[in-house]
Tab-separated table of C-alpha atoms in Angstrom:
chain	number	residue	atom	x	y	z
A	166	MET	CA	-37.063	-23.229	24.954
A	167	THR	CA	-34.975	-20.347	26.300
A	168	ASN	CA	-31.670	-21.363	27.876
A	169	ILE	CA	-30.794	-18.400	30.071
A	170	ASN	CA	-27.519	-19.986	31.197
A	171	GLU	CA	-26.411	-20.166	27.576
A	172	ILE	CA	-27.439	-16.529	27.068
A	173	ALA	CA	-25.394	-15.521	30.127
A	174	ARG	CA	-22.395	-17.422	28.760
A	175	HIS	CA	-22.857	-15.705	25.397
A	176	PHE	CA	-22.957	-12.331	27.146
A	177	THR	CA	-19.521	-12.839	28.711
A	178	GLN	CA	-18.206	-14.026	25.353
A	179	GLU	CA	-19.412	-10.827	23.684
A	180	LEU	CA	-17.865	-8.699	26.430
A	181	ASP	CA	-14.575	-10.549	25.993
A	182	ARG	CA	-14.801	-10.129	22.218
A	183	TRP	CA	-15.283	-6.383	22.652
A	184	TYR	CA	-12.455	-5.926	25.135
A	185	SER	CA	-10.075	-8.039	23.050
A	186	GLN	CA	-10.191	-5.443	20.262
A	187	PRO	CA	-8.165	-2.243	20.049
A	188	GLU	CA	-9.870	0.553	21.974
A	189	GLN	CA	-12.666	2.126	19.960
A	190	PHE	CA	-13.720	5.732	20.393
A	191	ASP	CA	-17.317	6.770	19.838
A	192	ASN	CA	-17.664	10.494	20.461
A	193	GLU	CA	-21.257	10.530	19.284
A	194	LEU	CA	-22.239	7.873	21.814
A	195	ASP	CA	-20.488	9.730	24.641
A	196	ARG	CA	-22.170	12.976	23.588
A	197	GLN	CA	-25.568	11.289	23.562
A	198	ILE	CA	-25.054	9.756	27.013
A	199	HIS	CA	-24.191	13.190	28.421
A	200	VAL	CA	-27.259	14.703	26.758
A	201	TRP	CA	-29.469	12.018	28.300
A	202	TYR	CA	-28.070	12.596	31.774
A	203	SER	CA	-28.233	16.390	31.471
A	204	ASN	CA	-32.007	16.253	31.928
A	205	PRO	CA	-33.078	12.919	33.421
A	206	PRO	CA	-36.693	12.326	34.445
A	207	THR	CA	-37.556	12.812	38.111
A	208	VAL	CA	-39.632	10.123	39.800
A	209	TRP	CA	-40.377	10.477	43.504
A	210	PRO	CA	-41.371	7.468	45.621
A	211	LYS	CA	-44.953	6.803	46.608
A	212	ARG	CA	-45.490	5.427	50.097
A	213	PRO	CA	-45.248	2.909	51.500
A	214	TYR	CA	-42.543	1.585	49.216
A	215	PHE	CA	-39.797	-1.007	49.091
A	216	SER	CA	-36.681	-0.770	46.945
A	217	PRO	CA	-35.510	-3.866	45.043
A	218	SER	CA	-32.077	-3.496	46.634
A	219	SER	CA	-33.716	-3.971	50.044
A	220	SER	CA	-35.273	-7.314	49.125
A	221	LYS	CA	-32.952	-9.092	51.573
A	222	ALA	CA	-32.834	-6.303	54.168
A	223	CYS	CA	-33.796	-6.603	57.827
A	224	PRO	CA	-37.596	-6.281	58.266
A	225	ARG	CA	-37.126	-4.000	61.301
A	226	GLU	CA	-34.935	-1.683	59.226
A	227	LEU	CA	-37.550	-1.476	56.464
A	228	TYR	CA	-40.286	-0.856	59.029
A	229	LEU	CA	-38.399	2.035	60.628
A	230	LYS	CA	-37.459	3.461	57.244
A	231	ALA	CA	-41.153	3.521	56.319
A	232	LYS	CA	-41.904	5.207	59.649
A	233	ARG	CA	-39.337	7.872	58.693
A	234	ALA	CA	-36.945	7.102	61.501
A	235	LYS	CA	-33.628	8.933	61.476
A	236	LYS	CA	-31.097	7.272	59.228
A	237	ASP	CA	-27.591	6.718	60.549
A	238	VAL	CA	-25.167	9.435	59.506
A	239	ASN	CA	-21.702	8.291	60.486
A	240	PRO	CA	-18.284	9.113	59.042
A	241	GLN	CA	-17.061	6.278	56.871
A	242	PRO	CA	-13.497	5.150	56.284
A	243	PRO	CA	-12.219	6.749	53.076
A	244	TYR	CA	-11.557	3.373	51.473
A	245	GLN	CA	-15.256	2.517	51.822
A	246	GLY	CA	-16.192	5.709	49.991
A	247	ARG	CA	-13.839	4.838	47.153
A	248	TRP	CA	-15.096	1.243	47.182
A	249	LYS	CA	-18.678	2.405	46.632
A	250	GLU	CA	-17.763	4.931	43.941
A	251	ILE	CA	-15.687	2.390	42.037
A	252	GLY	CA	-18.590	-0.061	42.223
A	253	THR	CA	-20.912	2.547	40.717
A	254	ALA	CA	-18.354	3.391	38.035
A	255	ILE	CA	-18.078	-0.282	37.056
A	256	GLY	CA	-21.817	-0.328	36.401
A	257	ASP	CA	-21.503	2.801	34.248
A	258	VAL	CA	-18.672	1.224	32.257
A	259	ILE	CA	-20.625	-1.944	31.475
A	260	GLN	CA	-23.723	0.019	30.475
A	261	ARG	CA	-21.702	2.138	28.067
A	262	THR	CA	-20.034	-1.003	26.733
A	263	VAL	CA	-23.378	-2.630	25.915
A	264	LEU	CA	-24.436	0.555	24.107
A	265	ALA	CA	-21.108	0.623	22.248
A	266	MET	CA	-21.300	-3.064	21.288
A	267	GLU	CA	-24.712	-2.485	19.740
A	268	ARG	CA	-23.247	0.272	17.567
A	269	ASN	CA	-19.767	-1.009	16.822
A	270	LEU	CA	-19.494	-4.783	17.347
A	271	PRO	CA	-20.682	-6.673	14.253
A	272	GLY	CA	-23.058	-9.510	15.036
A	273	CYS	CA	-23.555	-8.627	18.699
A	274	PRO	CA	-26.966	-10.032	19.746
A	275	PHE	CA	-27.320	-7.828	22.857
A	276	ARG	CA	-28.813	-4.357	23.036
A	277	PHE	CA	-30.660	-2.302	25.594
A	278	GLU	CA	-34.400	-1.982	25.291
A	279	ARG	CA	-35.434	1.608	24.536
A	280	ASN	CA	-38.099	3.952	25.857
A	281	ASP	CA	-40.368	5.817	23.466
A	282	ASP	CA	-38.000	8.809	23.548
A	283	GLY	CA	-35.015	6.668	22.567
A	284	THR	CA	-33.374	6.541	25.990
A	285	PRO	CA	-32.140	3.136	27.147
A	286	VAL	CA	-34.139	1.279	29.772
A	287	PHE	CA	-31.699	1.652	32.645
A	288	GLU	CA	-30.935	3.907	35.624
A	289	ASP	CA	-32.812	7.246	35.697
A	290	PHE	CA	-34.584	6.381	32.455
A	291	ALA	CA	-36.179	3.264	33.954
A	292	LYS	CA	-37.035	4.587	37.426
A	293	LYS	CA	-40.628	3.946	38.413
A	294	ASN	CA	-43.216	3.287	41.092
A	295	HIS	CA	-44.848	-0.092	40.560
A	296	GLU	CA	-48.056	-0.470	42.549
A	297	ILE	CA	-48.669	-3.793	44.284
A	298	TYR	CA	-51.795	-5.245	45.882
A	299	HIS	CA	-50.874	-8.439	47.695
A	300	ASN	CA	-52.317	-10.315	50.666
A	301	GLY	CA	-54.606	-7.402	51.433
A	302	GLN	CA	-51.779	-4.846	51.437
A	303	ARG	CA	-51.054	-2.010	49.027
A	304	PHE	CA	-47.480	-0.823	48.562
A	305	TYR	CA	-45.032	0.168	45.836
A	306	LEU	CA	-41.833	-1.207	44.423
A	307	TYR	CA	-39.752	1.889	43.764
A	308	GLY	CA	-36.396	2.227	42.081
A	309	THR	CA	-34.593	1.440	38.889
A	310	CYS	CA	-32.570	-1.319	37.279
A	311	ASP	CA	-29.135	-1.606	35.713
A	312	GLY	CA	-30.823	-2.444	32.449
A	313	ILE	CA	-33.350	-4.408	30.462
A	314	MET	CA	-31.692	-5.925	27.404
A	315	GLN	CA	-32.956	-7.572	24.261
A	316	TYR	CA	-31.165	-10.712	23.127
A	317	VAL	CA	-31.635	-11.740	19.504
A	318	ASN	CA	-31.496	-15.509	18.992
A	319	GLU	CA	-29.220	-15.876	15.970
A	320	GLU	CA	-30.900	-19.113	14.852
A	321	THR	CA	-34.577	-18.156	15.128
A	322	GLY	CA	-34.481	-14.360	15.191
A	323	GLU	CA	-36.550	-14.414	18.390
A	324	ILE	CA	-36.081	-11.382	20.636
A	325	ILE	CA	-35.820	-12.338	24.306
A	326	ARG	CA	-36.049	-9.715	27.037
A	327	VAL	CA	-33.322	-10.204	29.646
A	328	GLY	CA	-32.718	-8.105	32.745
A	329	LEU	CA	-29.156	-7.110	33.633
A	330	GLU	CA	-27.862	-6.561	37.158
A	331	ILE	CA	-24.227	-5.482	37.530
A	332	LYS	CA	-22.312	-6.167	40.728
A	333	SER	CA	-18.704	-5.408	41.557
A	334	LYS	CA	-16.055	-7.342	43.440
A	335	GLN	CA	-12.887	-5.547	44.474
A	336	SER	CA	-11.030	-7.372	47.236
A	337	THR	CA	-9.290	-10.347	45.565
A	338	PRO	CA	-9.269	-12.100	42.162
A	339	ALA	CA	-10.578	-15.230	43.897
A	340	LYS	CA	-13.946	-13.545	44.407
A	341	THR	CA	-14.844	-14.420	40.806
A	342	SER	CA	-12.825	-17.616	40.399
A	343	LEU	CA	-14.529	-20.818	39.274
A	344	TYR	CA	-13.361	-22.522	42.456
A	345	SER	CA	-14.630	-19.944	44.957
A	346	PHE	CA	-17.690	-18.536	43.227
A	347	LYS	CA	-20.292	-21.135	42.317
A	348	GLU	CA	-23.535	-19.161	42.041
A	349	ALA	CA	-25.056	-15.703	42.295
A	350	GLU	CA	-25.571	-14.372	45.804
A	351	GLU	CA	-29.040	-14.862	47.255
A	352	GLY	CA	-29.622	-11.188	48.020
A	353	HIS	CA	-28.738	-10.258	44.448
A	354	ARG	CA	-31.169	-12.846	43.093
A	355	LYS	CA	-33.924	-11.472	45.355
A	356	GLN	CA	-33.237	-8.004	43.990
A	357	CYS	CA	-33.718	-9.304	40.459
A	358	VAL	CA	-37.009	-10.927	41.455
A	359	ALA	CA	-38.284	-7.464	42.409
A	360	TYR	CA	-37.120	-6.070	39.074
A	361	SER	CA	-38.864	-8.920	37.267
A	362	ILE	CA	-42.138	-7.726	38.786
A	363	MET	CA	-41.486	-4.074	37.970
A	364	TYR	CA	-40.413	-4.644	34.363
A	365	ASN	CA	-42.356	-7.808	33.491
A	366	VAL	CA	-39.274	-9.840	32.621
A	367	ASP	CA	-38.757	-13.554	33.256
A	368	TYR	CA	-35.028	-13.909	32.589
A	369	TYR	CA	-32.147	-12.224	34.353
A	370	ILE	CA	-28.359	-12.070	34.167
A	371	ILE	CA	-26.290	-11.024	37.162
A	372	LEU	CA	-22.873	-9.904	35.951
A	373	TYR	CA	-20.076	-9.777	38.511
A	374	VAL	CA	-17.116	-7.601	37.525
A	375	ASN	CA	-13.941	-7.939	39.586
A	376	ALA	CA	-11.708	-4.881	39.819
A	377	ALA	CA	-8.942	-7.055	41.305
A	378	LYS	CA	-7.041	-8.954	38.606
A	379	LYS	CA	-4.743	-11.908	39.162
A	380	ALA	CA	-2.032	-10.462	36.920
A	381	TRP	CA	-1.490	-8.217	33.900
A	382	VAL	CA	-0.322	-11.247	31.913
A	383	MET	CA	-2.168	-14.545	32.365
A	384	SER	CA	-2.194	-17.807	30.467
A	385	ASP	CA	-5.464	-18.913	28.897
A	386	GLU	CA	-5.710	-21.547	31.622
A	387	ASP	CA	-5.260	-18.969	34.376
A	388	TYR	CA	-7.884	-16.684	32.861
A	389	GLU	CA	-10.318	-19.558	32.482
A	390	ALA	CA	-9.873	-20.491	36.151
A	391	THR	CA	-9.850	-16.935	37.507
A	392	PRO	CA	-11.818	-14.680	35.155
A	393	ASP	CA	-12.542	-11.104	36.165
A	394	ILE	CA	-16.160	-11.322	34.984
A	395	ARG	CA	-18.776	-13.945	35.797
A	396	ALA	CA	-22.354	-13.999	34.542
A	397	PHE	CA	-25.106	-16.075	36.122
A	398	GLY	CA	-28.392	-16.455	34.296
A	399	PHE	CA	-31.635	-17.627	35.820
A	400	GLU	CA	-35.345	-17.753	35.135
A	401	ILE	CA	-37.626	-16.072	37.651
A	402	THR	CA	-40.783	-18.021	38.464
A	403	ASP	CA	-44.153	-17.016	39.852
A	404	ALA	CA	-43.184	-18.851	43.044
A	405	ASP	CA	-40.128	-16.577	43.381
A	406	ARG	CA	-42.318	-13.507	42.988
A	407	GLN	CA	-44.905	-14.840	45.412
A	408	GLU	CA	-42.275	-15.427	48.098
A	409	LEU	CA	-40.863	-11.910	47.782
A	410	LEU	CA	-44.268	-10.228	47.758
A	411	ASP	CA	-45.358	-12.270	50.773
A	412	SER	CA	-42.359	-10.894	52.653
A	413	PHE	CA	-42.982	-7.280	51.629
A	414	ALA	CA	-46.713	-7.590	52.340
A	415	GLU	CA	-46.007	-8.836	55.865
A	416	ILE	CA	-43.797	-5.810	56.526
A	417	ALA	CA	-46.422	-3.510	54.976
A	418	LYS	CA	-48.981	-4.990	57.373
A	419	CYS	CA	-46.653	-4.268	60.289
A	420	ILE	CA	-46.284	-0.684	59.066
A	421	ALA	CA	-50.053	-0.219	58.826
A	422	ASN	CA	-50.661	-1.723	62.275
A	423	ASP	CA	-47.690	-0.088	64.048
A	424	THR	CA	-46.335	-3.485	65.056
A	425	PRO	CA	-42.572	-3.575	64.418
A	426	PRO	CA	-41.200	-6.880	63.108
A	427	ALA	CA	-38.275	-8.599	64.793
A	428	LEU	CA	-34.725	-7.390	64.267
A	429	ASP	CA	-32.574	-9.715	62.145
A	430	LEU	CA	-28.947	-9.542	63.271
A	431	SER	CA	-27.786	-11.607	60.292
A	432	ARG	CA	-28.596	-8.578	58.116
A	433	TRP	CA	-26.952	-6.019	60.369
A	434	THR	CA	-23.848	-5.025	58.405
A	435	PHE	CA	-25.616	-2.939	55.759
A	436	ASN	CA	-28.490	-1.811	57.985
A	437	GLY	CA	-28.747	1.957	57.511
A	438	PHE	CA	-30.902	2.459	60.606
A	439	LYS	CA	-28.819	0.732	63.274
A	440	THR	CA	-29.327	3.347	65.989
A	441	ALA	CA	-33.061	3.613	65.352
A	442	CYS	CA	-33.361	-0.174	65.437
A	443	ALA	CA	-31.431	-0.413	68.704
A	444	GLN	CA	-33.412	2.301	70.433
A	445	SER	CA	-36.765	0.948	69.252
A	446	LEU	CA	-36.273	-2.424	70.951
A	447	THR	CA	-38.341	-3.294	73.985
A	448	ASP	CA	-36.629	-4.824	77.005
A	449	ASP	CA	-38.095	-8.204	76.066
A	450	GLU	CA	-36.762	-7.931	72.511
A	451	PHE	CA	-33.344	-6.964	73.844
A	452	SER	CA	-33.314	-10.024	76.110
A	453	ILE	CA	-34.252	-12.264	73.187
A	454	LEU	CA	-31.371	-10.851	71.117
A	455	LYS	CA	-28.965	-11.340	74.001
A	456	ALA	CA	-29.940	-14.998	74.286
A	457	GLN	CA	-29.666	-15.391	70.514
A	458	VAL	CA	-26.118	-14.034	70.473
A	459	LYS	CA	-25.128	-16.393	73.296
A	460	ARG	CA	-26.479	-19.342	71.311
A	461	MET	CA	-24.535	-18.199	68.265
A	462	GLN	CA	-21.304	-18.235	70.273
A	463	ARG	CA	-21.871	-21.908	71.108
A	464	SER	CA	-22.769	-22.831	67.536
A	465	GLY	CA	-20.592	-24.196	64.765
A	466	LEU	CA	-20.648	-20.943	62.805
A	467	PRO	CA	-17.332	-19.557	61.517
A	468	GLN	CA	-15.660	-17.238	64.013
A	469	TRP	CA	-16.052	-14.210	61.758
A	470	LYS	CA	-19.819	-14.693	61.761
A	471	LYS	CA	-19.867	-15.058	65.534
A	472	ASP	CA	-17.844	-11.849	65.807
A	473	GLN	CA	-20.378	-10.026	63.627
A	474	PHE	CA	-23.204	-10.962	65.991
A	475	VAL	CA	-21.189	-9.865	69.031
A	476	ASP	CA	-20.255	-6.541	67.405
A	477	ALA	CA	-23.893	-5.914	66.491
A	478	PHE	CA	-25.084	-6.665	70.001
A	479	MET	CA	-22.433	-4.406	71.554
A	480	PHE	CA	-23.530	-1.559	69.270
A	481	ILE	CA	-27.160	-2.111	70.273
A	482	GLU	CA	-26.299	-2.190	73.962
A	483	GLU	CA	-24.333	1.050	73.745
A	484	ALA	CA	-26.998	2.801	71.645
A	485	ARG	CA	-29.678	1.894	74.183
A	486	GLN	CA	-27.556	3.240	77.032
A	487	ASN	CA	-27.080	6.533	75.167
A	488	GLU	CA	-30.774	6.881	74.364
């Protein structure tokens, strides 16, 4: 029986084993990566589609995106731009490391699955449209993954396909500490469920890499308590897939019938269609949101969550006035 938690633990051990060695240079690997990316395949989305990264997004946002509403284009603080670029770079680093470990780390049981042309199954080389028929609705899952790996069981020789999702943390070392971080985030797990459908994989590892370190020099005890990488493994079940597809199918039905689903303020922060959402609300929907925000203020939620709801509502109110 496959123990995905043990595989995830083994993955962090192999990463630590690699990074504990003197730096290794592999010019041929770097040359090959640049050759791959010099002419990546182009895959355009088929409509209607949902991206795995939007598995936990607001239904109203996804509806308006499918209806080709105008996406928000707002200046961002420079630190947010750097934050996003560093997050992307962390993913690139880990992908190269897995490729390098396969070539240069004796006994490493992890490697990326390969396409017929020899490219690794990740990023542009794994991008696809996966057609879905579910609950009477047809739609596509469109996008790509951080990687599909093969894990070789050293005892049996069995090859187990394992998806890899790489996430970054950058604010404080505590974000990946054993005390503060108990399990993978729900939205990240949902994203992996979508990938499991697209790539026919049952096991997934979410690797969190923290760019904020506690110190340059740490004791073994400190590193054990506050590591800068955490890997969570989990098996994806048919029930998980059913739940996600039910959600997407319901939104697809709304798209087909021109009946916008309700706006979810709890998913407002990363909503890329805030203005379109605000201006699409009916007066009745606006009144319902107003009452919801008032209830939130009387609830036992943390103050920062209450503030998020108030900020969202104020944005909506202003956007409707400027319509």
